[in-house]
Amino acid sequence: MTKISTRVITKVLLYQQVADDLRDLINQGVYLPGDKLPSLRALSVKRKMSIATIQRALEELEIVGLIEARPKSGYYVCFNNSTDAVIELPNMGMSMTMKPKSVKIHELASQIFHQCGAPDVINMGTSYPSSDFMPTPALQKISNQVIKHHMADIVEVQFSAGNTLLRDVLAKRMNESGCQVSASDVIVTNGCLEALSVCLRAVAKPGATIALESPGFVGSLQLIESLGYKALEIPCHPVTGMSLEALELALEQWQISAVLVVPSYSNPLGSCMPETNRKQLVELLATKDIPLIEDDLLGDLSFDGSRLKPCKAFDKKGMVLYCSSVSKTIASGLRVGWIAPGAYYKEVSYFKTFTNISAPQFSQIVVAQFYNSGKYERHVRQLTAKIAKQVYQIQSLIRQHFPDGTQVSNPQGGCILWVVLSQDIDGHELHLKAIDMGIGIIPGQLSSATNKFDHCIRINCACDPKIDIQSSIKTLAAIATRLLIK
Amino acid sequence: MTKISTRVITKVLLYQQVADDLRDLINQGVYLPGDKLPSLRALSVKRKMSIATIQRALEELEIVGLIEARPKSGYYVCFNNSTDAVIELPNMGMSMTMKPKSVKIHELASQIFHQCGAPDVINMGTSYPSSDFMPTPALQKISNQVIKHHMADIVEVQFSAGNTLLRDVLAKRMNESGCQVSASDVIVTNGCLEALSVCLRAVAKPGATIALESPGFVGSLQLIESLGYKALEIPCHPVTGMSLEALELALEQWQISAVLVVPSYSNPLGSCMPETNRKQLVELLATKDIPLIEDDLLGDLSFDGSRLKPCKAFDKKGMVLYCSSVSKTIASGLRVGWIAPGAYYKEVSYFKTFTNISAPQFSQIVVAQFYNSGKYERHVRQLTAKIAKQVYQIQSLIRQHFPDGTQVSNPQGGCILWVVLSQDIDGHELHLKAIDMGIGIIPGQLSSATNKFDHCIRINCACDPKIDIQSSIKTLAAIATRLLIK
Ligand SMILES: Cc1ncc(COP(=O)(O)O)c(C=O)c1O
Ligand SMILES: Cc1ncc(COP(=O)(O)O)c(C=O)c1O
């Protein structure tokens, strides 16, 4: 794949040679985002140049935002460092053809997830961080204490919106990210998918139209299918997320019962809606009395430690149903999620109760105590640093090995990369050939009820760090190259 | 309440005086079902009569089935000992007026359950055994081992129908009760309510008609309401359960998408469908290709240790969707249930996945290990003995203290009594007055979408054994008496 540098180098001076070489190493993934570069002294010895020349080269790279100096520590590769072609802006003209559609992806989706989950397959399909990223030893210690002190609570079902300890800490954390929510506004669920399902049922009757991002989260599309709704896919900007212009257009044309959005690190595109857009989205829907279901389960997973305010923070009328879970941050297997349903509390509580009465206490208490242990912030910093490393490694490998013209997303959080291949390549065919080689990825067919993304694939970068990532991506690239030639 | 003995005593002989006195003590609940009577010698000393006379009196009671001799142990009060008026047979004429109806009980139900669950209320409303009945110490030991050895499984979500260990033992147990089911036929859920909900969604579209027992389980009625179905209530015989004649009539008249039945110890009536009826029910529906959703979560809770074959055991076409959970036997708080959906496996698995992906591993492994520990059978024997004791104590107290004309059910398992009051008494009014006195019961209004049972109440007898049961029932009786006079 070609590398079109946005920087134009006119005179090749000594320091520029050094800068060019370092930039190449970074682009090739030898130094990954977050990595520390060798010290001035080390580079000076290695290149046989003066410290001043090296210093000038590094400053050059700093100016273009490729690396950053950290006081008393040295130079580090920046996270948002891409000088490469990323995903093109969507053709906003396609918003003209937006139309509610029935979703029929389940058969294919269940086949594909089944294939990705087979024991001998390297699973880059399902979008959960591998358990290597999870704080298992800390959770084990806490679990022991929970068994010791809370066994009576674990044994007896509670007719409630969830464990009080947990709802307290969730409300506290939501307040810290700008949402005015109290413990009594929170309903605990068995994971985020259940949260989304309950919210959809609370606001829309079968047959209704739900607007969501395009490309969208396969789970949401399947929920829309299984609950008998229609999907209205709103084009998504690869950096800023759902196009508000397109949404406005859609709202004029169609009767929409709810909008479903993943504002932070959308799945699969990795876009992150700026706070101004979030505010505007909430206000737009509030004027039309349309509920917004916000899926924020990736909100804590920013690579640079920032935490954007959720849409819920801008919600004055109680029209935002906030959903999240610990599946990507603490443990997917505990199945702990939650909803802050705003004005829809009663309806949401009703459908939650008639899903399965209440969430099990054990998981809830473990999660509450992990948050309260003070270990969460540090864990998430380590987790995102590790995930970012793999994201950038895989991004860099894709750039090196996939055919020319391949575009890859450049997310600032989450764990997923979205790869746009040549229109001639069929994502599902690529998936099938990859499975034959023991590698699982998700084709774009599952990210839409249209076939707009049939030439795309989704890769989970938070896969088991013990696998040979380099050779897996090279294998995928070789398959893509062969499909292109064919 | 009058006691109409079915025995006619003509000559009052010495031994008959003794027999009469003992019978009165049993009817008054001084000796409860399962209790051992004083020894022959002790009675002979106390009554100043010969051992032979006492022996003759006891034989008399044995002949009428009130007590039984156990070899080398003595005489015990029988379980099925009622010589009193029980619930009258339903007027089968009412089957003529069977008609699909929308259910609208949720508002009232959530109020009532909320009131019953308040911290200062003696809760005889919700129908779960109190945690005092549960094997908490054994579960605690197992939980410790599970945390020690299975932490990795607990942390990572599994895209599967459930933990393999658990599905193995569930299939094994189902086979023991006559169902030909293998582990791969079983789907684990978060409790039995979720199981019922998923099965309903798998077999019936919103608007469809579901036939169920009348009076019926409040949770099932609320599921029918929340999923937008209509309920067709089939009259129930207090001993043998759903009337098959009435069901046949209904099937001729209406298009029914599924039949929902609680064959063992139905909630609230306590009826238990004989195996011949189960077989007949399965065959009847099979000829008409109508799925049968069987709720068997009380199947293990027979007072005499018998275990009837579920309907599933007679299922040749795969039309029975078997549902159960450990909520009444091991721990309601673990939220572990399961489905053996027969021919509907694919649809059920689909709706289960899009409810919440899968059940948490911790609960599943704990339950599997408890079953495999060999402690389950003994635990259930002890559990049902304790529950039976409270059921019979409360039954006896109701007979003594409630107004004349009151009828009370005589279940042979489960934990619930159904009390039919004078038509002049409003169950909901009784509930409200009881709540004022700090006692929670469920009025008949919640057991039907009709108002056929407005003069009935449901009492959970597996309530906390530390409460003053006698005075609670006396208080209820006093309220009923006052409502009658008013
Ligand atoms: C955007 C998004 N929402 C929801 C979910 C479901 O999360 P949970 O496992 O908490 O149900 C996922 C899981 O991949 C996801 O990526
Ligand atoms: C007959 C019946 N079915 C189902 C349930 C729900 O059980 P679970 O707690 O396992 O969801 C109950 C609970 O009271 C019940 O009585």
Coordinates of C-alpha atoms in Angstrom, one line a residue, chain B:
Chain B
M1 CA -64.3 -23.3 59.8
T2 CA -66.3 -26.5 60.1
K3 CA -64.6 -29.9 60.1
I4 CA -66.7 -32.4 58.2
S5 CA -65.1 -35.7 59.0
T6 CA -65.5 -38.3 56.3
R7 CA -65.5 -41.0 58.9
V8 CA -68.7 -41.8 60.7
I9 CA -68.1 -43.0 64.2
T10 CA -71.1 -45.0 65.5
K11 CA -70.1 -46.5 68.8
V12 CA -67.9 -44.6 71.1
L13 CA -65.6 -47.3 72.4
L14 CA -62.5 -46.7 74.5
Y15 CA -60.1 -47.0 71.6
Q16 CA -62.3 -44.8 69.6
Q17 CA -62.1 -42.0 72.1
V18 CA -58.3 -42.2 71.9
A19 CA -58.5 -42.2 68.1
D20 CA -60.9 -39.2 68.1
D21 CA -58.6 -37.3 70.4
L22 CA -55.6 -38.0 68.2
R23 CA -57.4 -37.1 65.1
D24 CA -58.4 -33.8 66.6
L25 CA -54.8 -33.0 67.5
I26 CA -53.7 -33.8 64.0
N27 CA -56.5 -31.7 62.5
Q28 CA -55.6 -28.8 64.8
G29 CA -52.0 -29.1 63.7
V30 CA -50.6 -30.1 67.0
Y31 CA -49.1 -33.1 65.2
L32 CA -48.1 -32.1 61.6
P33 CA -47.7 -34.3 58.6
G34 CA -44.4 -36.1 58.9
D35 CA -44.4 -35.8 62.7
K36 CA -43.9 -38.9 64.8
L37 CA -46.6 -39.7 67.3
P38 CA -45.7 -40.5 70.9
S39 CA -44.8 -44.2 71.4
L40 CA -47.4 -46.8 72.3
R41 CA -45.9 -47.0 75.8
A42 CA -45.9 -43.2 76.3
L43 CA -49.6 -43.0 75.2
S44 CA -50.5 -45.9 77.3
V45 CA -49.0 -44.3 80.4
K46 CA -50.5 -40.9 79.6
R47 CA -54.0 -42.1 78.9
K48 CA -53.9 -44.8 81.6
M49 CA -55.0 -47.5 79.1
S50 CA -53.6 -50.8 77.9
I51 CA -51.1 -50.9 75.1
A52 CA -53.6 -53.0 73.2
T53 CA -56.3 -50.3 73.3
I54 CA -53.8 -47.7 72.1
Q55 CA -52.6 -50.0 69.4
R56 CA -56.2 -50.5 68.3
A57 CA -56.8 -46.7 68.2
L58 CA -53.7 -46.2 66.1
E59 CA -54.7 -48.9 63.7
E60 CA -58.0 -47.2 63.3
L61 CA -56.3 -44.0 62.2
E62 CA -54.0 -45.9 60.0
I63 CA -57.0 -47.5 58.1
V64 CA -58.4 -44.1 57.2
G65 CA -54.9 -42.9 56.0
L66 CA -54.3 -40.3 58.7
I67 CA -51.2 -41.9 60.1
E68 CA -48.8 -44.6 58.9
A69 CA -46.6 -47.2 60.7
R70 CA -43.0 -47.2 59.8
P71 CA -41.1 -50.4 60.6
K72 CA -39.0 -50.2 63.8
S73 CA -39.8 -46.6 64.2
G74 CA -43.4 -45.9 65.2
Y75 CA -46.4 -44.0 63.9
Y76 CA -46.2 -40.9 61.7
V77 CA -48.7 -38.4 60.5
C78 CA -49.3 -38.9 56.8
F79 CA -48.8 -36.1 54.3
N80 CA -52.0 -36.5 52.3
N81 CA -54.1 -36.6 55.4
S82 CA -56.8 -34.1 54.8
T83 CA -60.2 -35.1 56.0
D84 CA -61.4 -31.6 55.5
A85 CA -63.2 -29.7 52.8
V86 CA -60.6 -28.7 50.2
I87 CA -61.0 -26.6 47.1
E88 CA -64.2 -27.5 45.2
L89 CA -64.0 -28.8 41.7
P90 CA -64.2 -26.0 39.2
N91 CA -67.4 -25.4 37.4
M92 CA -66.5 -27.0 34.1
G93 CA -69.3 -25.1 32.6
M94 CA -67.0 -22.1 32.6
S95 CA -65.0 -23.6 29.9
M96 CA -67.9 -22.6 27.7
T97 CA -67.0 -18.9 28.3
M98 CA -63.2 -19.4 27.6
K99 CA -62.1 -16.6 25.4
P100 CA -58.6 -15.1 24.5
K101 CA -58.1 -12.0 26.6
S102 CA -55.5 -9.2 26.8
V103 CA -53.8 -9.3 30.1
K104 CA -53.5 -6.1 32.1
I105 CA -52.3 -6.9 35.6
H106 CA -48.8 -5.5 35.5
E107 CA -49.5 -2.1 37.3
L108 CA -51.3 -3.9 40.1
A109 CA -48.8 -6.7 40.3
S110 CA -45.8 -4.4 40.6
Q111 CA -47.6 -2.4 43.3
I112 CA -48.4 -5.6 45.2
F113 CA -44.9 -7.2 44.9
H114 CA -43.4 -3.9 45.9
Q115 CA -45.6 -3.8 49.0
C116 CA -44.8 -7.4 49.9
G117 CA -41.1 -6.8 49.5
A118 CA -40.9 -3.8 51.9
P119 CA -38.3 -4.4 54.6
D120 CA -40.7 -4.5 57.6
V121 CA -43.3 -6.8 55.9
I122 CA -43.5 -10.5 56.6
N123 CA -43.3 -11.7 53.0
M124 CA -45.7 -14.5 52.2
G125 CA -46.3 -13.0 48.8
T126 CA -43.4 -13.8 46.5
S127 CA -43.3 -17.6 45.9
Y128 CA -39.6 -18.3 46.5
P129 CA -38.4 -20.4 49.5
S130 CA -36.7 -18.2 52.1
S131 CA -32.9 -18.4 52.1
D132 CA -33.1 -20.4 55.4
F133 CA -34.2 -23.4 53.2
M134 CA -31.2 -23.1 50.9
P135 CA -27.9 -25.0 51.2
T136 CA -25.9 -21.9 51.7
P137 CA -22.9 -23.4 53.5
A138 CA -22.4 -26.1 50.9
L139 CA -22.8 -23.5 48.1
Q140 CA -20.2 -21.4 49.8
K141 CA -17.7 -24.2 49.9
I142 CA -18.3 -25.0 46.3
S143 CA -18.1 -21.3 45.3
N144 CA -14.6 -21.1 46.9
Q145 CA -13.4 -24.0 44.8
V146 CA -15.0 -22.5 41.7
I147 CA -13.2 -19.2 42.3
K148 CA -9.9 -21.1 42.8
H149 CA -10.1 -23.3 39.8
H150 CA -12.3 -21.6 37.2
M151 CA -11.5 -17.9 37.4
A152 CA -10.5 -17.7 33.7
D153 CA -13.8 -19.2 32.7
I154 CA -15.7 -16.7 34.9
V155 CA -13.9 -13.7 33.4
E156 CA -14.4 -14.4 29.7
V157 CA -17.8 -14.5 28.0
Q158 CA -18.7 -17.7 26.1
F159 CA -20.7 -17.8 23.0
S160 CA -22.4 -21.0 23.8
A161 CA -25.7 -22.6 25.0
G162 CA -24.2 -22.8 28.5
N163 CA -21.4 -24.4 30.5
T164 CA -20.7 -28.0 29.4
L165 CA -20.4 -29.4 32.9
L166 CA -23.8 -28.0 33.8
R167 CA -25.5 -29.1 30.6
D168 CA -24.2 -32.6 31.1
V169 CA -25.6 -32.9 34.6
L170 CA -28.9 -31.3 33.6
A171 CA -29.3 -33.8 30.7
K172 CA -28.4 -36.7 33.0
R173 CA -31.0 -35.6 35.6
M174 CA -33.6 -35.1 33.0
N175 CA -32.9 -38.6 31.7
E176 CA -33.4 -39.9 35.2
S177 CA -36.8 -38.4 35.2
G178 CA -37.7 -40.1 31.9
C179 CA -36.8 -37.4 29.3
Q180 CA -34.5 -38.5 26.5
V181 CA -32.4 -35.4 26.3
S182 CA -28.6 -35.0 25.7
A183 CA -26.4 -32.1 26.8
S184 CA -26.5 -30.6 23.3
D185 CA -30.3 -30.3 23.6
V186 CA -30.0 -28.0 26.6
I187 CA -29.8 -24.2 26.6
V188 CA -28.9 -22.5 29.9
T189 CA -30.8 -19.3 30.8
N190 CA -30.9 -16.7 33.6
G191 CA -33.7 -18.4 35.5
C192 CA -37.0 -20.0 34.6
L193 CA -38.8 -16.7 33.8
E194 CA -36.2 -16.0 31.0
A195 CA -36.7 -19.6 29.8
L196 CA -40.4 -19.1 29.5
S197 CA -40.0 -15.7 27.8
V198 CA -37.5 -17.0 25.3
C199 CA -39.7 -20.0 24.5
L200 CA -42.8 -17.9 24.0
R201 CA -40.9 -15.6 21.7
A202 CA -39.6 -18.6 19.8
V203 CA -43.1 -20.1 19.1
A204 CA -45.5 -17.2 19.0
K205 CA -45.7 -13.8 17.4
P206 CA -47.2 -10.7 19.2
G207 CA -50.9 -10.9 19.1
A208 CA -51.0 -14.7 19.3
T209 CA -53.1 -16.6 21.8
I210 CA -51.4 -18.6 24.6
A211 CA -53.4 -21.1 26.6
L212 CA -52.5 -21.5 30.3
E213 CA -53.9 -22.8 33.6
S214 CA -56.6 -20.8 35.4
P215 CA -55.8 -19.7 38.0
G216 CA -52.4 -19.2 36.5
F217 CA -48.9 -18.2 37.5
V218 CA -48.7 -14.4 37.8
G219 CA -45.3 -14.3 36.1
S220 CA -46.6 -16.1 33.0
L221 CA -49.5 -13.8 32.8
Q222 CA -47.2 -10.8 33.0
L223 CA -45.0 -12.3 30.3
I224 CA -48.0 -12.7 28.1
E225 CA -48.8 -9.1 28.8
S226 CA -45.3 -7.8 28.2
L227 CA -44.9 -9.7 24.9
G228 CA -48.2 -8.6 23.6
Y229 CA -50.0 -12.0 23.5
K230 CA -53.5 -12.9 24.5
A231 CA -54.2 -15.3 27.3
L232 CA -56.7 -18.1 27.0
E233 CA -57.4 -19.4 30.5
I234 CA -58.2 -23.1 30.8
P235 CA -59.9 -24.2 34.0
C236 CA -57.9 -26.2 36.4
H237 CA -58.8 -29.1 38.6
P238 CA -57.4 -28.5 42.1
V239 CA -55.9 -32.0 42.2
T240 CA -55.2 -33.0 38.6
G241 CA -54.5 -29.6 37.0
M242 CA -55.4 -28.3 33.6
S243 CA -58.7 -29.7 32.4
L244 CA -58.0 -31.6 29.2
E245 CA -61.6 -31.6 28.3
A246 CA -61.7 -27.8 28.5
L247 CA -58.5 -27.5 26.6
E248 CA -59.9 -29.7 23.8
L249 CA -62.9 -27.5 23.6
A250 CA -60.8 -24.4 23.5
L251 CA -58.6 -25.9 20.7
E252 CA -61.7 -26.4 18.6
Q253 CA -62.9 -22.9 19.1
W254 CA -59.7 -20.8 19.0
Q255 CA -56.4 -20.7 17.2
I256 CA -53.9 -21.3 19.9
S257 CA -50.1 -20.7 19.3
A258 CA -48.9 -22.5 22.4
V259 CA -50.0 -24.1 25.6
L260 CA -48.1 -23.1 28.8
V261 CA -48.5 -25.6 31.7
V262 CA -47.0 -26.1 35.2
P263 CA -47.8 -29.8 35.5
S264 CA -46.2 -30.3 39.0
Y265 CA -47.5 -28.2 41.9
S266 CA -49.0 -25.5 39.8
N267 CA -48.7 -21.9 41.0
P268 CA -51.1 -21.0 42.7
L269 CA -53.5 -24.0 42.8
G270 CA -50.9 -26.6 43.8
S271 CA -52.5 -29.2 41.5
C272 CA -50.4 -32.0 40.1
M273 CA -51.3 -33.5 36.7
P274 CA -51.2 -37.3 36.8
E275 CA -48.8 -38.9 34.3
T276 CA -51.6 -40.3 32.2
N277 CA -52.9 -36.8 31.7
R278 CA -49.5 -35.5 30.8
K279 CA -49.2 -38.2 28.2
Q280 CA -52.6 -37.4 26.9
L281 CA -51.9 -33.6 26.8
V282 CA -48.7 -34.1 24.8
E283 CA -50.4 -36.4 22.4
L284 CA -53.4 -34.1 22.0
L285 CA -51.1 -31.1 21.1
A286 CA -48.9 -33.2 18.9
T287 CA -51.8 -34.1 16.6
K288 CA -52.5 -30.4 16.2
D289 CA -48.9 -29.4 15.9
I290 CA -49.1 -27.0 18.8
P291 CA -46.0 -26.5 21.0
L292 CA -46.3 -27.2 24.7
I293 CA -44.2 -25.0 27.0
E294 CA -43.7 -27.0 30.2
D295 CA -42.7 -25.2 33.4
D296 CA -41.3 -27.8 35.7
L297 CA -39.3 -25.8 38.2
L298 CA -41.3 -27.3 41.0
G299 CA -41.0 -30.9 39.8
D300 CA -38.5 -32.0 42.4
L301 CA -40.5 -30.5 45.3
S302 CA -42.9 -33.4 46.1
F303 CA -43.5 -33.9 49.8
D304 CA -43.3 -37.6 49.6
G305 CA -40.2 -37.9 47.5
S306 CA -41.9 -39.1 44.4
R307 CA -40.8 -37.6 41.0
L308 CA -43.4 -37.6 38.3
K309 CA -42.3 -37.8 34.7
P310 CA -42.5 -34.4 33.0
C311 CA -44.6 -34.0 29.9
K312 CA -41.3 -33.9 28.0
A313 CA -40.9 -37.6 28.8
F314 CA -43.9 -38.3 26.5
D315 CA -42.7 -36.1 23.8
K316 CA -42.1 -38.0 20.6
K317 CA -42.3 -35.1 18.1
G318 CA -40.0 -32.6 19.9
M319 CA -43.0 -30.3 20.4
V320 CA -42.4 -29.9 24.2
L321 CA -40.2 -27.0 25.3
Y322 CA -39.2 -28.0 28.8
C323 CA -38.3 -25.1 31.1
S324 CA -36.9 -25.3 34.7
S325 CA -34.6 -23.5 37.1
V326 CA -32.8 -24.0 40.5
S327 CA -34.7 -21.0 42.0
K328 CA -36.9 -23.1 44.2
T329 CA -34.4 -25.9 45.1
I330 CA -30.8 -24.5 45.2
A331 CA -30.7 -20.8 45.1
S332 CA -33.0 -18.2 43.5
G333 CA -30.2 -15.6 43.5
L334 CA -27.9 -17.6 41.2
R335 CA -30.5 -17.1 38.4
V336 CA -29.8 -20.4 36.7
G337 CA -32.5 -21.9 34.6
W338 CA -32.6 -24.0 31.4
I339 CA -34.6 -25.1 28.4
A340 CA -34.7 -28.3 26.5
P341 CA -36.6 -26.9 23.5
G342 CA -36.9 -30.1 21.4
A343 CA -37.5 -29.2 17.7
Y344 CA -37.5 -25.5 18.5
Y345 CA -33.8 -25.5 19.4
K346 CA -32.7 -23.1 16.7
E347 CA -35.4 -20.5 17.4
V348 CA -34.9 -20.7 21.1
S349 CA -31.2 -20.4 20.8
Y350 CA -31.6 -17.4 18.6
F351 CA -33.9 -15.5 21.0
K352 CA -31.7 -16.5 24.0
T353 CA -28.6 -15.1 22.3
F354 CA -30.4 -11.8 21.6
T355 CA -31.6 -11.6 25.1
N356 CA -28.1 -11.4 26.7
I357 CA -25.6 -13.6 24.7
S358 CA -25.2 -16.2 27.5
A359 CA -25.6 -16.9 31.2
P360 CA -22.7 -16.0 33.5
Q361 CA -20.3 -18.9 34.1
F362 CA -19.9 -18.5 37.9
S363 CA -23.5 -19.4 38.7
Q364 CA -23.5 -22.2 36.1
I365 CA -20.4 -23.9 37.5
V366 CA -21.6 -23.6 41.1
V367 CA -24.9 -25.3 40.2
A368 CA -23.2 -28.0 38.2
Q369 CA -20.8 -28.8 41.0
F370 CA -23.6 -28.8 43.6
Y371 CA -25.6 -31.3 41.5
N372 CA -22.4 -33.4 41.0
S373 CA -21.4 -33.3 44.7
G374 CA -24.1 -35.9 45.5
K375 CA -25.6 -33.5 48.1
Y376 CA -28.6 -32.5 46.0
E377 CA -30.9 -35.5 46.7
R378 CA -30.5 -35.3 50.4
H379 CA -30.8 -31.5 50.4
V380 CA -34.1 -31.7 48.5
R381 CA -35.5 -34.3 50.9
Q382 CA -34.7 -32.1 53.8
L383 CA -35.9 -29.0 52.0
T384 CA -39.3 -30.5 51.1
A385 CA -39.7 -32.0 54.6
K386 CA -39.2 -28.5 56.1
I387 CA -41.5 -26.8 53.5
A388 CA -44.2 -29.5 53.9
K389 CA -44.1 -28.9 57.6
Q390 CA -44.8 -25.2 57.2
V391 CA -47.4 -25.9 54.4
Y392 CA -49.4 -28.2 56.7
Q393 CA -49.0 -25.9 59.7
I394 CA -50.4 -23.0 57.8
Q395 CA -53.1 -25.1 56.2
S396 CA -54.1 -26.3 59.6
L397 CA -54.1 -22.7 61.0
I398 CA -56.2 -21.6 58.1
R399 CA -58.8 -24.3 58.8
Q400 CA -58.9 -23.4 62.5
H401 CA -59.1 -19.6 62.2
F402 CA -60.5 -18.5 58.9
P403 CA -64.3 -17.9 58.6
D404 CA -66.6 -20.8 57.9
G405 CA -66.8 -21.7 54.2
T406 CA -63.1 -20.9 53.5
Q407 CA -61.5 -23.5 51.3
V408 CA -57.8 -24.2 51.2
S409 CA -55.8 -26.2 48.7
N410 CA -54.1 -29.4 49.6
P411 CA -50.9 -29.5 47.5
Q412 CA -48.6 -32.5 47.5
G413 CA -45.6 -30.4 46.7
G414 CA -44.4 -26.9 46.1
C415 CA -44.6 -24.2 48.7
I416 CA -47.9 -22.4 48.1
L417 CA -51.4 -22.5 49.5
W418 CA -54.4 -21.2 47.6
V419 CA -57.2 -20.0 49.8
V420 CA -60.7 -19.6 48.4
L421 CA -62.7 -17.2 50.6
S422 CA -66.3 -16.2 50.6
Q423 CA -67.4 -14.5 47.4
D424 CA -68.1 -11.4 49.6
I425 CA -64.4 -11.0 50.4
D426 CA -62.2 -9.0 48.0
G427 CA -58.7 -10.4 47.9
H428 CA -57.1 -7.1 47.1
E429 CA -58.8 -5.4 50.0
L430 CA -57.6 -8.2 52.2
H431 CA -54.0 -7.8 50.8
L432 CA -54.1 -4.0 51.6
K433 CA -55.3 -4.5 55.1
A434 CA -52.7 -7.3 55.6
I435 CA -50.0 -4.9 54.4
D436 CA -51.2 -2.4 57.0
M437 CA -50.6 -5.2 59.6
G438 CA -47.1 -5.9 58.1
I439 CA -48.1 -9.1 56.3
G440 CA -47.7 -9.6 52.5
I441 CA -49.9 -12.1 50.5
I442 CA -50.9 -12.1 46.9
P443 CA -54.6 -11.6 46.0
G444 CA -56.3 -13.7 43.4
Q445 CA -56.6 -10.7 41.1
L446 CA -53.0 -11.5 40.0
S447 CA -53.8 -15.1 39.0
S448 CA -56.1 -14.3 36.1
A449 CA -57.0 -11.8 33.5
T450 CA -60.6 -12.3 34.5
N451 CA -62.0 -11.5 37.9
K452 CA -62.9 -15.1 38.6
F453 CA -60.5 -15.3 41.5
D454 CA -60.9 -11.9 43.2
H455 CA -62.1 -13.6 46.4
C456 CA -58.9 -15.8 46.6
I457 CA -55.5 -15.3 48.1
R458 CA -52.1 -17.0 47.6
I459 CA -49.8 -17.7 50.5
N460 CA -46.1 -18.7 50.2
C461 CA -45.6 -21.2 53.1
A462 CA -41.8 -21.5 52.6
C463 CA -41.5 -18.1 54.3
D464 CA -38.8 -17.3 56.8
P465 CA -39.2 -20.0 59.6
K466 CA -38.2 -17.5 62.2
I467 CA -41.3 -15.4 61.9
D468 CA -44.4 -16.0 64.1
I469 CA -46.4 -18.0 61.6
Q470 CA -49.2 -18.7 63.9
S471 CA -49.9 -15.1 64.7
S472 CA -49.5 -14.0 61.1
I473 CA -52.2 -16.5 59.9
K474 CA -54.4 -15.5 62.8
T475 CA -54.1 -11.9 61.8
L476 CA -55.0 -12.7 58.2
A477 CA -58.0 -14.7 59.5
A478 CA -59.1 -11.8 61.7
I479 CA -59.0 -9.5 58.7
A480 CA -61.0 -12.0 56.6
T481 CA -63.6 -12.3 59.3
R482 CA -63.9 -8.5 59.6
L483 CA -64.3 -8.2 55.8
L484 CA -67.0 -10.8 55.8
I485 CA -69.0 -9.1 58.5
K486 CA -68.7 -5.7 56.9

